[in-house]
mmCIF file of C-alpha atoms in Angstrom:
data_model
loop_
_atom_site.group_PDB
_atom_site.id
_atom_site.type_symbol
_atom_site.label_atom_id
_atom_site.label_comp_id
_atom_site.label_asym_id
_atom_site.label_seq_id
_atom_site.Cartn_x
_atom_site.Cartn_y
_atom_site.Cartn_z
ATOM 1 C CA SER A 960 116.280 130.611 39.624
ATOM 2 C CA TYR A 961 119.720 130.175 41.432
ATOM 3 C CA GLU A 962 121.457 127.268 40.322
ATOM 4 C CA LEU A 963 124.431 125.198 42.650
ATOM 5 C CA THR A 964 126.781 122.616 40.623
ATOM 6 C CA GLN A 965 128.798 119.918 42.271
ATOM 7 C CA PRO A 966 130.531 117.097 40.930
ATOM 8 C CA LEU A 967 128.167 113.750 40.447
ATOM 9 C CA SER A 968 131.016 112.160 42.114
ATOM 10 C CA VAL A 969 134.182 112.429 43.907
ATOM 11 C CA SER A 970 136.879 109.554 44.973
ATOM 12 C CA VAL A 971 139.742 109.685 47.318
ATOM 13 C CA ALA A 972 142.146 106.651 48.729
ATOM 14 C CA LEU A 973 142.018 106.052 52.670
ATOM 15 C CA GLY A 974 143.553 108.487 54.418
ATOM 16 C CA GLN A 975 144.177 110.621 51.646
ATOM 17 C CA THR A 976 141.957 114.091 51.462
ATOM 18 C CA ALA A 977 139.106 114.373 49.402
ATOM 19 C CA ARG A 978 138.071 117.562 47.721
ATOM 20 C CA ILE A 979 134.433 118.733 46.569
ATOM 21 C CA THR A 980 133.047 120.964 44.990
ATOM 22 C CA CYS A 981 130.140 123.683 44.861
ATOM 23 C CA GLY A 982 129.529 125.768 42.377
ATOM 24 C CA GLY A 983 128.033 128.249 41.750
ATOM 25 C CA ASN A 984 127.403 132.053 40.101
ATOM 26 C CA ASN A 985 129.474 134.352 42.733
ATOM 27 C CA ILE A 986 128.896 131.950 45.518
ATOM 28 C CA GLY A 987 131.725 133.447 47.830
ATOM 29 C CA SER A 988 129.311 136.167 48.368
ATOM 30 C CA LYS A 989 127.237 133.674 50.012
ATOM 31 C CA ASN A 990 126.580 131.707 53.387
ATOM 32 C CA VAL A 991 127.526 127.710 52.129
ATOM 33 C CA HIS A 992 126.046 124.976 54.089
ATOM 34 C CA TRP A 993 127.397 121.220 53.610
ATOM 35 C CA TYR A 994 125.119 117.814 54.726
ATOM 36 C CA HIS A 995 126.726 113.982 54.612
ATOM 37 C CA GLN A 996 123.826 111.678 54.008
ATOM 38 C CA LYS A 997 124.114 108.132 54.273
ATOM 39 C CA PRO A 998 122.590 105.692 52.693
ATOM 40 C CA GLY A 999 118.499 105.298 54.269
ATOM 41 C CA GLN A 1000 119.387 108.225 56.975
ATOM 42 C CA ALA A 1001 118.910 112.024 56.788
ATOM 43 C CA PRO A 1002 120.882 114.389 55.769
ATOM 44 C CA VAL A 1003 123.660 115.822 58.674
ATOM 45 C CA LEU A 1004 125.060 118.942 58.537
ATOM 46 C CA VAL A 1005 128.554 119.006 59.070
ATOM 47 C CA ILE A 1006 129.989 122.457 57.750
ATOM 48 C CA TYR A 1007 127.676 125.664 58.328
ATOM 49 C CA ARG A 1008 128.676 129.593 57.119
ATOM 50 C CA ASP A 1009 131.213 128.270 54.209
ATOM 51 C CA ASN A 1010 133.749 126.937 57.101
ATOM 52 C CA ASN A 1011 132.297 126.768 60.824
ATOM 53 C CA ARG A 1012 131.098 122.981 61.765
ATOM 54 C CA PRO A 1013 129.355 122.046 64.237
ATOM 55 C CA SER A 1014 130.462 120.385 67.724
ATOM 56 C CA GLU A 1015 130.512 116.486 66.938
ATOM 57 C CA ILE A 1016 131.509 116.794 63.111
ATOM 58 C CA PRO A 1017 135.340 116.117 63.562
ATOM 59 C CA GLU A 1018 138.000 118.535 62.979
ATOM 60 C CA ARG A 1019 138.761 116.581 59.524
ATOM 61 C CA PHE A 1020 136.161 118.137 57.825
ATOM 62 C CA SER A 1021 136.435 122.070 56.533
ATOM 63 C CA GLY A 1022 135.316 124.125 53.565
ATOM 64 C CA SER A 1023 136.007 127.715 52.254
ATOM 65 C CA ASN A 1024 134.641 129.679 49.303
ATOM 66 C CA SER A 1025 135.436 132.391 46.956
ATOM 67 C CA GLY A 1026 133.885 133.031 43.883
ATOM 68 C CA ASN A 1027 132.335 130.889 42.178
ATOM 69 C CA THR A 1028 133.502 128.211 44.058
ATOM 70 C CA ALA A 1029 133.023 126.358 47.675
ATOM 71 C CA THR A 1030 134.952 123.695 48.536
ATOM 72 C CA LEU A 1031 134.792 121.050 51.483
ATOM 73 C CA THR A 1032 137.612 118.928 52.018
ATOM 74 C CA ILE A 1033 138.229 116.045 54.188
ATOM 75 C CA SER A 1034 140.725 115.262 55.413
ATOM 76 C CA ARG A 1035 142.322 111.812 56.605
ATOM 77 C CA ALA A 1036 139.120 110.411 54.701
ATOM 78 C CA GLN A 1037 137.696 107.289 56.748
ATOM 79 C CA ALA A 1038 135.690 104.430 55.233
ATOM 80 C CA GLY A 1039 132.991 105.979 57.488
ATOM 81 C CA ASP A 1040 132.565 109.448 55.254
ATOM 82 C CA GLU A 1041 131.543 107.538 52.204
ATOM 83 C CA ALA A 1042 127.623 108.956 51.519
ATOM 84 C CA ASP A 1043 126.593 111.776 49.274
ATOM 85 C CA TYR A 1044 127.283 114.993 49.743
ATOM 86 C CA TYR A 1045 124.812 118.725 49.259
ATOM 87 C CA CYS A 1046 125.658 122.136 49.253
ATOM 88 C CA LEU A 1047 122.877 124.472 50.504
ATOM 89 C CA VAL A 1048 122.203 127.889 49.987
ATOM 90 C CA TRP A 1049 119.757 130.823 49.881
ATOM 91 C CA GLY A 1050 119.205 131.957 46.401
ATOM 92 C CA SER A 1051 117.113 135.114 46.645
ATOM 93 C CA THR A 1052 114.256 133.644 45.992
ATOM 94 C CA SER A 1053 114.764 129.865 47.561
ATOM 95 C CA TRP A 1054 117.158 127.539 49.096
ATOM 96 C CA VAL A 1055 118.525 125.512 46.873
ATOM 97 C CA PHE A 1056 120.646 122.959 47.167
ATOM 98 C CA GLY A 1057 123.712 121.664 45.055
ATOM 99 C CA GLY A 1058 122.481 117.927 43.103
ATOM 100 C CA GLY A 1059 124.226 116.344 45.078
ATOM 101 C CA THR A 1060 128.144 114.023 44.965
ATOM 102 C CA LYS A 1061 128.311 110.631 46.030
ATOM 103 C CA LEU A 1062 132.156 110.150 47.808
ATOM 104 C CA THR A 1063 133.677 107.092 47.663
ATOM 105 C CA VAL A 1064 136.322 106.186 49.584
ATOM 106 C CA LEU A 1065 138.373 103.942 48.404
ATOM 107 C CA GLN B 1492 117.921 117.538 72.609
ATOM 108 C CA LEU B 1493 116.123 118.594 69.881
ATOM 109 C CA GLN B 1494 114.163 116.357 68.097
ATOM 110 C CA LEU B 1495 111.882 115.663 64.978
ATOM 111 C CA GLN B 1496 109.632 113.157 63.762
ATOM 112 C CA GLU B 1497 107.150 113.212 60.751
ATOM 113 C CA SER B 1498 104.477 111.010 60.203
ATOM 114 C CA GLY B 1499 101.345 110.998 58.121
ATOM 115 C CA PRO B 1500 99.579 107.961 55.123
ATOM 116 C CA GLY B 1501 102.881 106.585 53.402
ATOM 117 C CA LEU B 1502 100.410 106.882 50.088
ATOM 118 C CA VAL B 1503 98.277 109.364 48.373
ATOM 119 C CA LYS B 1504 95.805 108.981 45.416
ATOM 120 C CA PRO B 1505 96.750 111.563 42.002
ATOM 121 C CA SER B 1506 94.844 115.087 42.671
ATOM 122 C CA GLU B 1507 94.396 114.741 46.165
ATOM 123 C CA THR B 1508 95.991 116.581 48.944
ATOM 124 C CA LEU B 1509 99.154 115.294 51.039
ATOM 125 C CA SER B 1510 98.918 115.946 54.896
ATOM 126 C CA LEU B 1511 101.943 115.716 56.863
ATOM 127 C CA THR B 1512 102.903 116.430 60.741
ATOM 128 C CA CYS B 1513 106.416 116.981 62.110
ATOM 129 C CA THR B 1514 106.210 116.436 66.143
ATOM 130 C CA VAL B 1515 109.288 118.346 67.724
ATOM 131 C CA SER B 1516 110.216 117.504 70.840
ATOM 132 C CA GLY B 1517 113.630 118.721 73.420
ATOM 133 C CA ASP B 1518 112.641 122.625 72.083
ATOM 134 C CA SER B 1519 109.594 125.211 72.181
ATOM 135 C CA ILE B 1520 108.169 125.083 68.601
ATOM 136 C CA SER B 1521 107.931 129.186 69.586
ATOM 137 C CA SER B 1522 111.447 129.479 70.176
ATOM 138 C CA SER B 1523 112.376 132.790 68.432
ATOM 139 C CA SER B 1524 115.686 131.358 67.668
ATOM 140 C CA SER B 1525 114.286 128.989 65.209
ATOM 141 C CA TYR B 1526 112.453 128.237 61.772
ATOM 142 C CA TRP B 1527 111.186 124.731 60.858
ATOM 143 C CA GLY B 1528 111.172 123.356 57.188
ATOM 144 C CA TRP B 1529 110.153 121.078 54.503
ATOM 145 C CA ILE B 1530 112.210 119.516 52.312
ATOM 146 C CA ARG B 1531 111.957 116.093 49.777
ATOM 147 C CA GLN B 1532 113.751 113.769 48.527
ATOM 148 C CA PRO B 1533 112.187 112.137 45.292
ATOM 149 C CA PRO B 1534 113.832 108.069 45.154
ATOM 150 C CA GLY B 1535 117.545 108.474 43.651
ATOM 151 C CA LYS B 1536 117.697 112.137 44.088
ATOM 152 C CA GLY B 1537 118.646 115.536 45.623
ATOM 153 C CA LEU B 1538 116.919 117.306 47.864
ATOM 154 C CA GLU B 1539 114.346 120.069 47.267
ATOM 155 C CA TRP B 1540 113.177 122.458 49.642
ATOM 156 C CA ILE B 1541 109.460 122.794 49.684
ATOM 157 C CA GLY B 1542 109.320 126.075 52.530
ATOM 158 C CA THR B 1543 109.408 127.583 56.047
ATOM 159 C CA ILE B 1544 107.744 128.496 59.118
ATOM 160 C CA TYR B 1545 108.313 131.016 61.801
ATOM 161 C CA TYR B 1546 105.993 130.338 64.876
ATOM 162 C CA SER B 1547 104.857 133.748 64.186
ATOM 163 C CA GLY B 1548 103.108 131.780 61.690
ATOM 164 C CA THR B 1549 105.355 134.232 59.244
ATOM 165 C CA THR B 1550 105.473 131.195 56.015
ATOM 166 C CA TYR B 1551 108.044 131.346 52.923
ATOM 167 C CA TYR B 1552 107.633 128.647 49.656
ATOM 168 C CA ASN B 1553 109.532 127.173 47.335
ATOM 169 C CA PRO B 1554 108.950 129.578 43.607
ATOM 170 C CA SER B 1555 108.066 125.939 41.927
ATOM 171 C CA LEU B 1556 106.133 124.798 44.624
ATOM 172 C CA LYS B 1557 103.665 127.697 46.379
ATOM 173 C CA SER B 1558 100.915 127.367 44.460
ATOM 174 C CA ARG B 1559 100.303 124.438 46.513
ATOM 175 C CA VAL B 1560 101.567 124.650 49.178
ATOM 176 C CA THR B 1561 101.196 125.536 52.368
ATOM 177 C CA ILE B 1562 102.948 124.963 56.214
ATOM 178 C CA SER B 1563 101.313 126.069 58.957
ATOM 179 C CA ILE B 1564 102.193 126.001 62.768
ATOM 180 C CA ASP B 1565 100.304 124.626 66.178
ATOM 181 C CA THR B 1566 102.334 125.719 69.283
ATOM 182 C CA SER B 1567 99.987 124.386 71.887
ATOM 183 C CA LYS B 1568 101.146 120.737 69.943
ATOM 184 C CA ASN B 1569 104.606 121.725 68.755
ATOM 185 C CA GLN B 1570 103.686 120.681 65.833
ATOM 186 C CA LEU B 1571 104.279 122.094 62.193
ATOM 187 C CA SER B 1572 101.812 120.614 59.291
ATOM 188 C CA LEU B 1573 102.405 120.300 55.321
ATOM 189 C CA LYS B 1574 99.672 120.189 52.832
ATOM 190 C CA LEU B 1575 100.824 120.276 48.892
ATOM 191 C CA SER B 1576 97.383 120.003 47.006
ATOM 192 C CA SER B 1577 96.914 118.324 43.268
ATOM 193 C CA VAL B 1578 99.451 115.925 43.397
ATOM 194 C CA THR B 1579 101.011 113.212 41.103
ATOM 195 C CA ALA B 1580 103.617 110.765 40.874
ATOM 196 C CA ALA B 1581 106.597 113.601 40.922
ATOM 197 C CA ASP B 1582 105.123 114.214 44.194
ATOM 198 C CA THR B 1583 106.375 110.949 46.312
ATOM 199 C CA ALA B 1584 109.716 111.042 47.650
ATOM 200 C CA VAL B 1585 110.369 111.398 50.885
ATOM 201 C CA TYR B 1586 109.651 114.316 53.480
ATOM 202 C CA TYR B 1587 111.685 115.373 55.993
ATOM 203 C CA CYS B 1588 111.228 118.630 58.582
ATOM 204 C CA ALA B 1589 113.969 120.463 59.897
ATOM 205 C CA SER B 1590 114.626 123.225 62.153
ATOM 206 C CA GLN B 1591 116.298 125.836 60.967
ATOM 207 C CA TYR B 1592 119.150 127.392 63.034
ATOM 208 C CA CYS B 1593 121.308 130.411 63.047
ATOM 209 C CA SER B 1594 124.581 130.729 64.757
ATOM 210 C CA GLY B 1595 128.389 131.875 62.892
ATOM 211 C CA GLY B 1596 127.786 135.435 61.990
ATOM 212 C CA SER B 1597 124.719 137.601 61.517
ATOM 213 C CA CYS B 1598 121.204 136.559 62.335
ATOM 214 C CA TYR B 1599 119.626 139.191 61.136
ATOM 215 C CA GLY B 1600 116.787 138.184 58.540
ATOM 216 C CA TYR B 1601 115.658 134.892 57.394
ATOM 217 C CA ILE B 1602 118.396 134.158 55.060
ATOM 218 C CA TYR B 1603 120.501 132.923 57.478
ATOM 219 C CA TYR B 1604 118.830 130.398 59.151
ATOM 220 C CA TYR B 1605 119.496 127.132 58.059
ATOM 221 C CA MET B 1606 118.314 123.351 58.495
ATOM 222 C CA ASP B 1607 120.674 122.264 61.307
ATOM 223 C CA VAL B 1608 118.554 118.770 62.604
ATOM 224 C CA TRP B 1609 116.942 116.870 60.476
ATOM 225 C CA GLY B 1610 114.400 114.388 61.330
ATOM 226 C CA LYS B 1611 114.280 110.567 59.912
ATOM 227 C CA GLY B 1612 112.153 111.771 56.783
ATOM 228 C CA THR B 1613 108.614 109.745 55.894
ATOM 229 C CA THR B 1614 108.261 107.584 52.507
ATOM 230 C CA VAL B 1615 104.662 109.827 50.336
ATOM 231 C CA THR B 1616 103.538 107.602 47.658
ATOM 232 C CA VAL B 1617 101.221 109.205 44.772
ATOM 233 C CA SER B 1618 99.634 106.507 43.424
ATOM 234 C CA SER B 1619 95.695 104.885 42.713
#
């Protein structure tokens, strides 16, 4: 089965740029979707198909995908961006989520 | 605005069948532009896809759960349902339903339909 690897945690200073990675074998050939999830809430889609933003998501959120790594980039990080972030791909027989990354804004 | 709401028993006994319903509002569950999925999240852990259904009744299941899962759809009530049999403590989780939508490129095939709008989730505990 296909596996995705995310760092357990990422820290970023307020106003700086955070990058959260999602690793998988030849993930660059797949569509990657990203979600954030705040405590006690449902996940919210922030990036779909590698680098597309839903209309309600700020332009500070962007994505890229190449080779064996997809990356979610959050520019000008704000305290409200603190959350768990998950990547998602179709892994040939099932949908697969990454293990999740906790983003801390210092 | 599309909304989804999960409902069902919060406590299920081991070996019994977990049954949940997801009520969709703001869109027709018979829409050809969406699939409908179930995802779960054990306490303190990550997300796991359970399965997905199309309005036609076509289903897709996680191979690791396939032998125990049944997802169905009731277009007259705008609802989808989840049944998970022979539950154990490992099935304790928050269960979410979600619409699966496609945009931003080719939509030729189910694999392009990512989870879009999610319900708030319902907590199910398996315990005697």
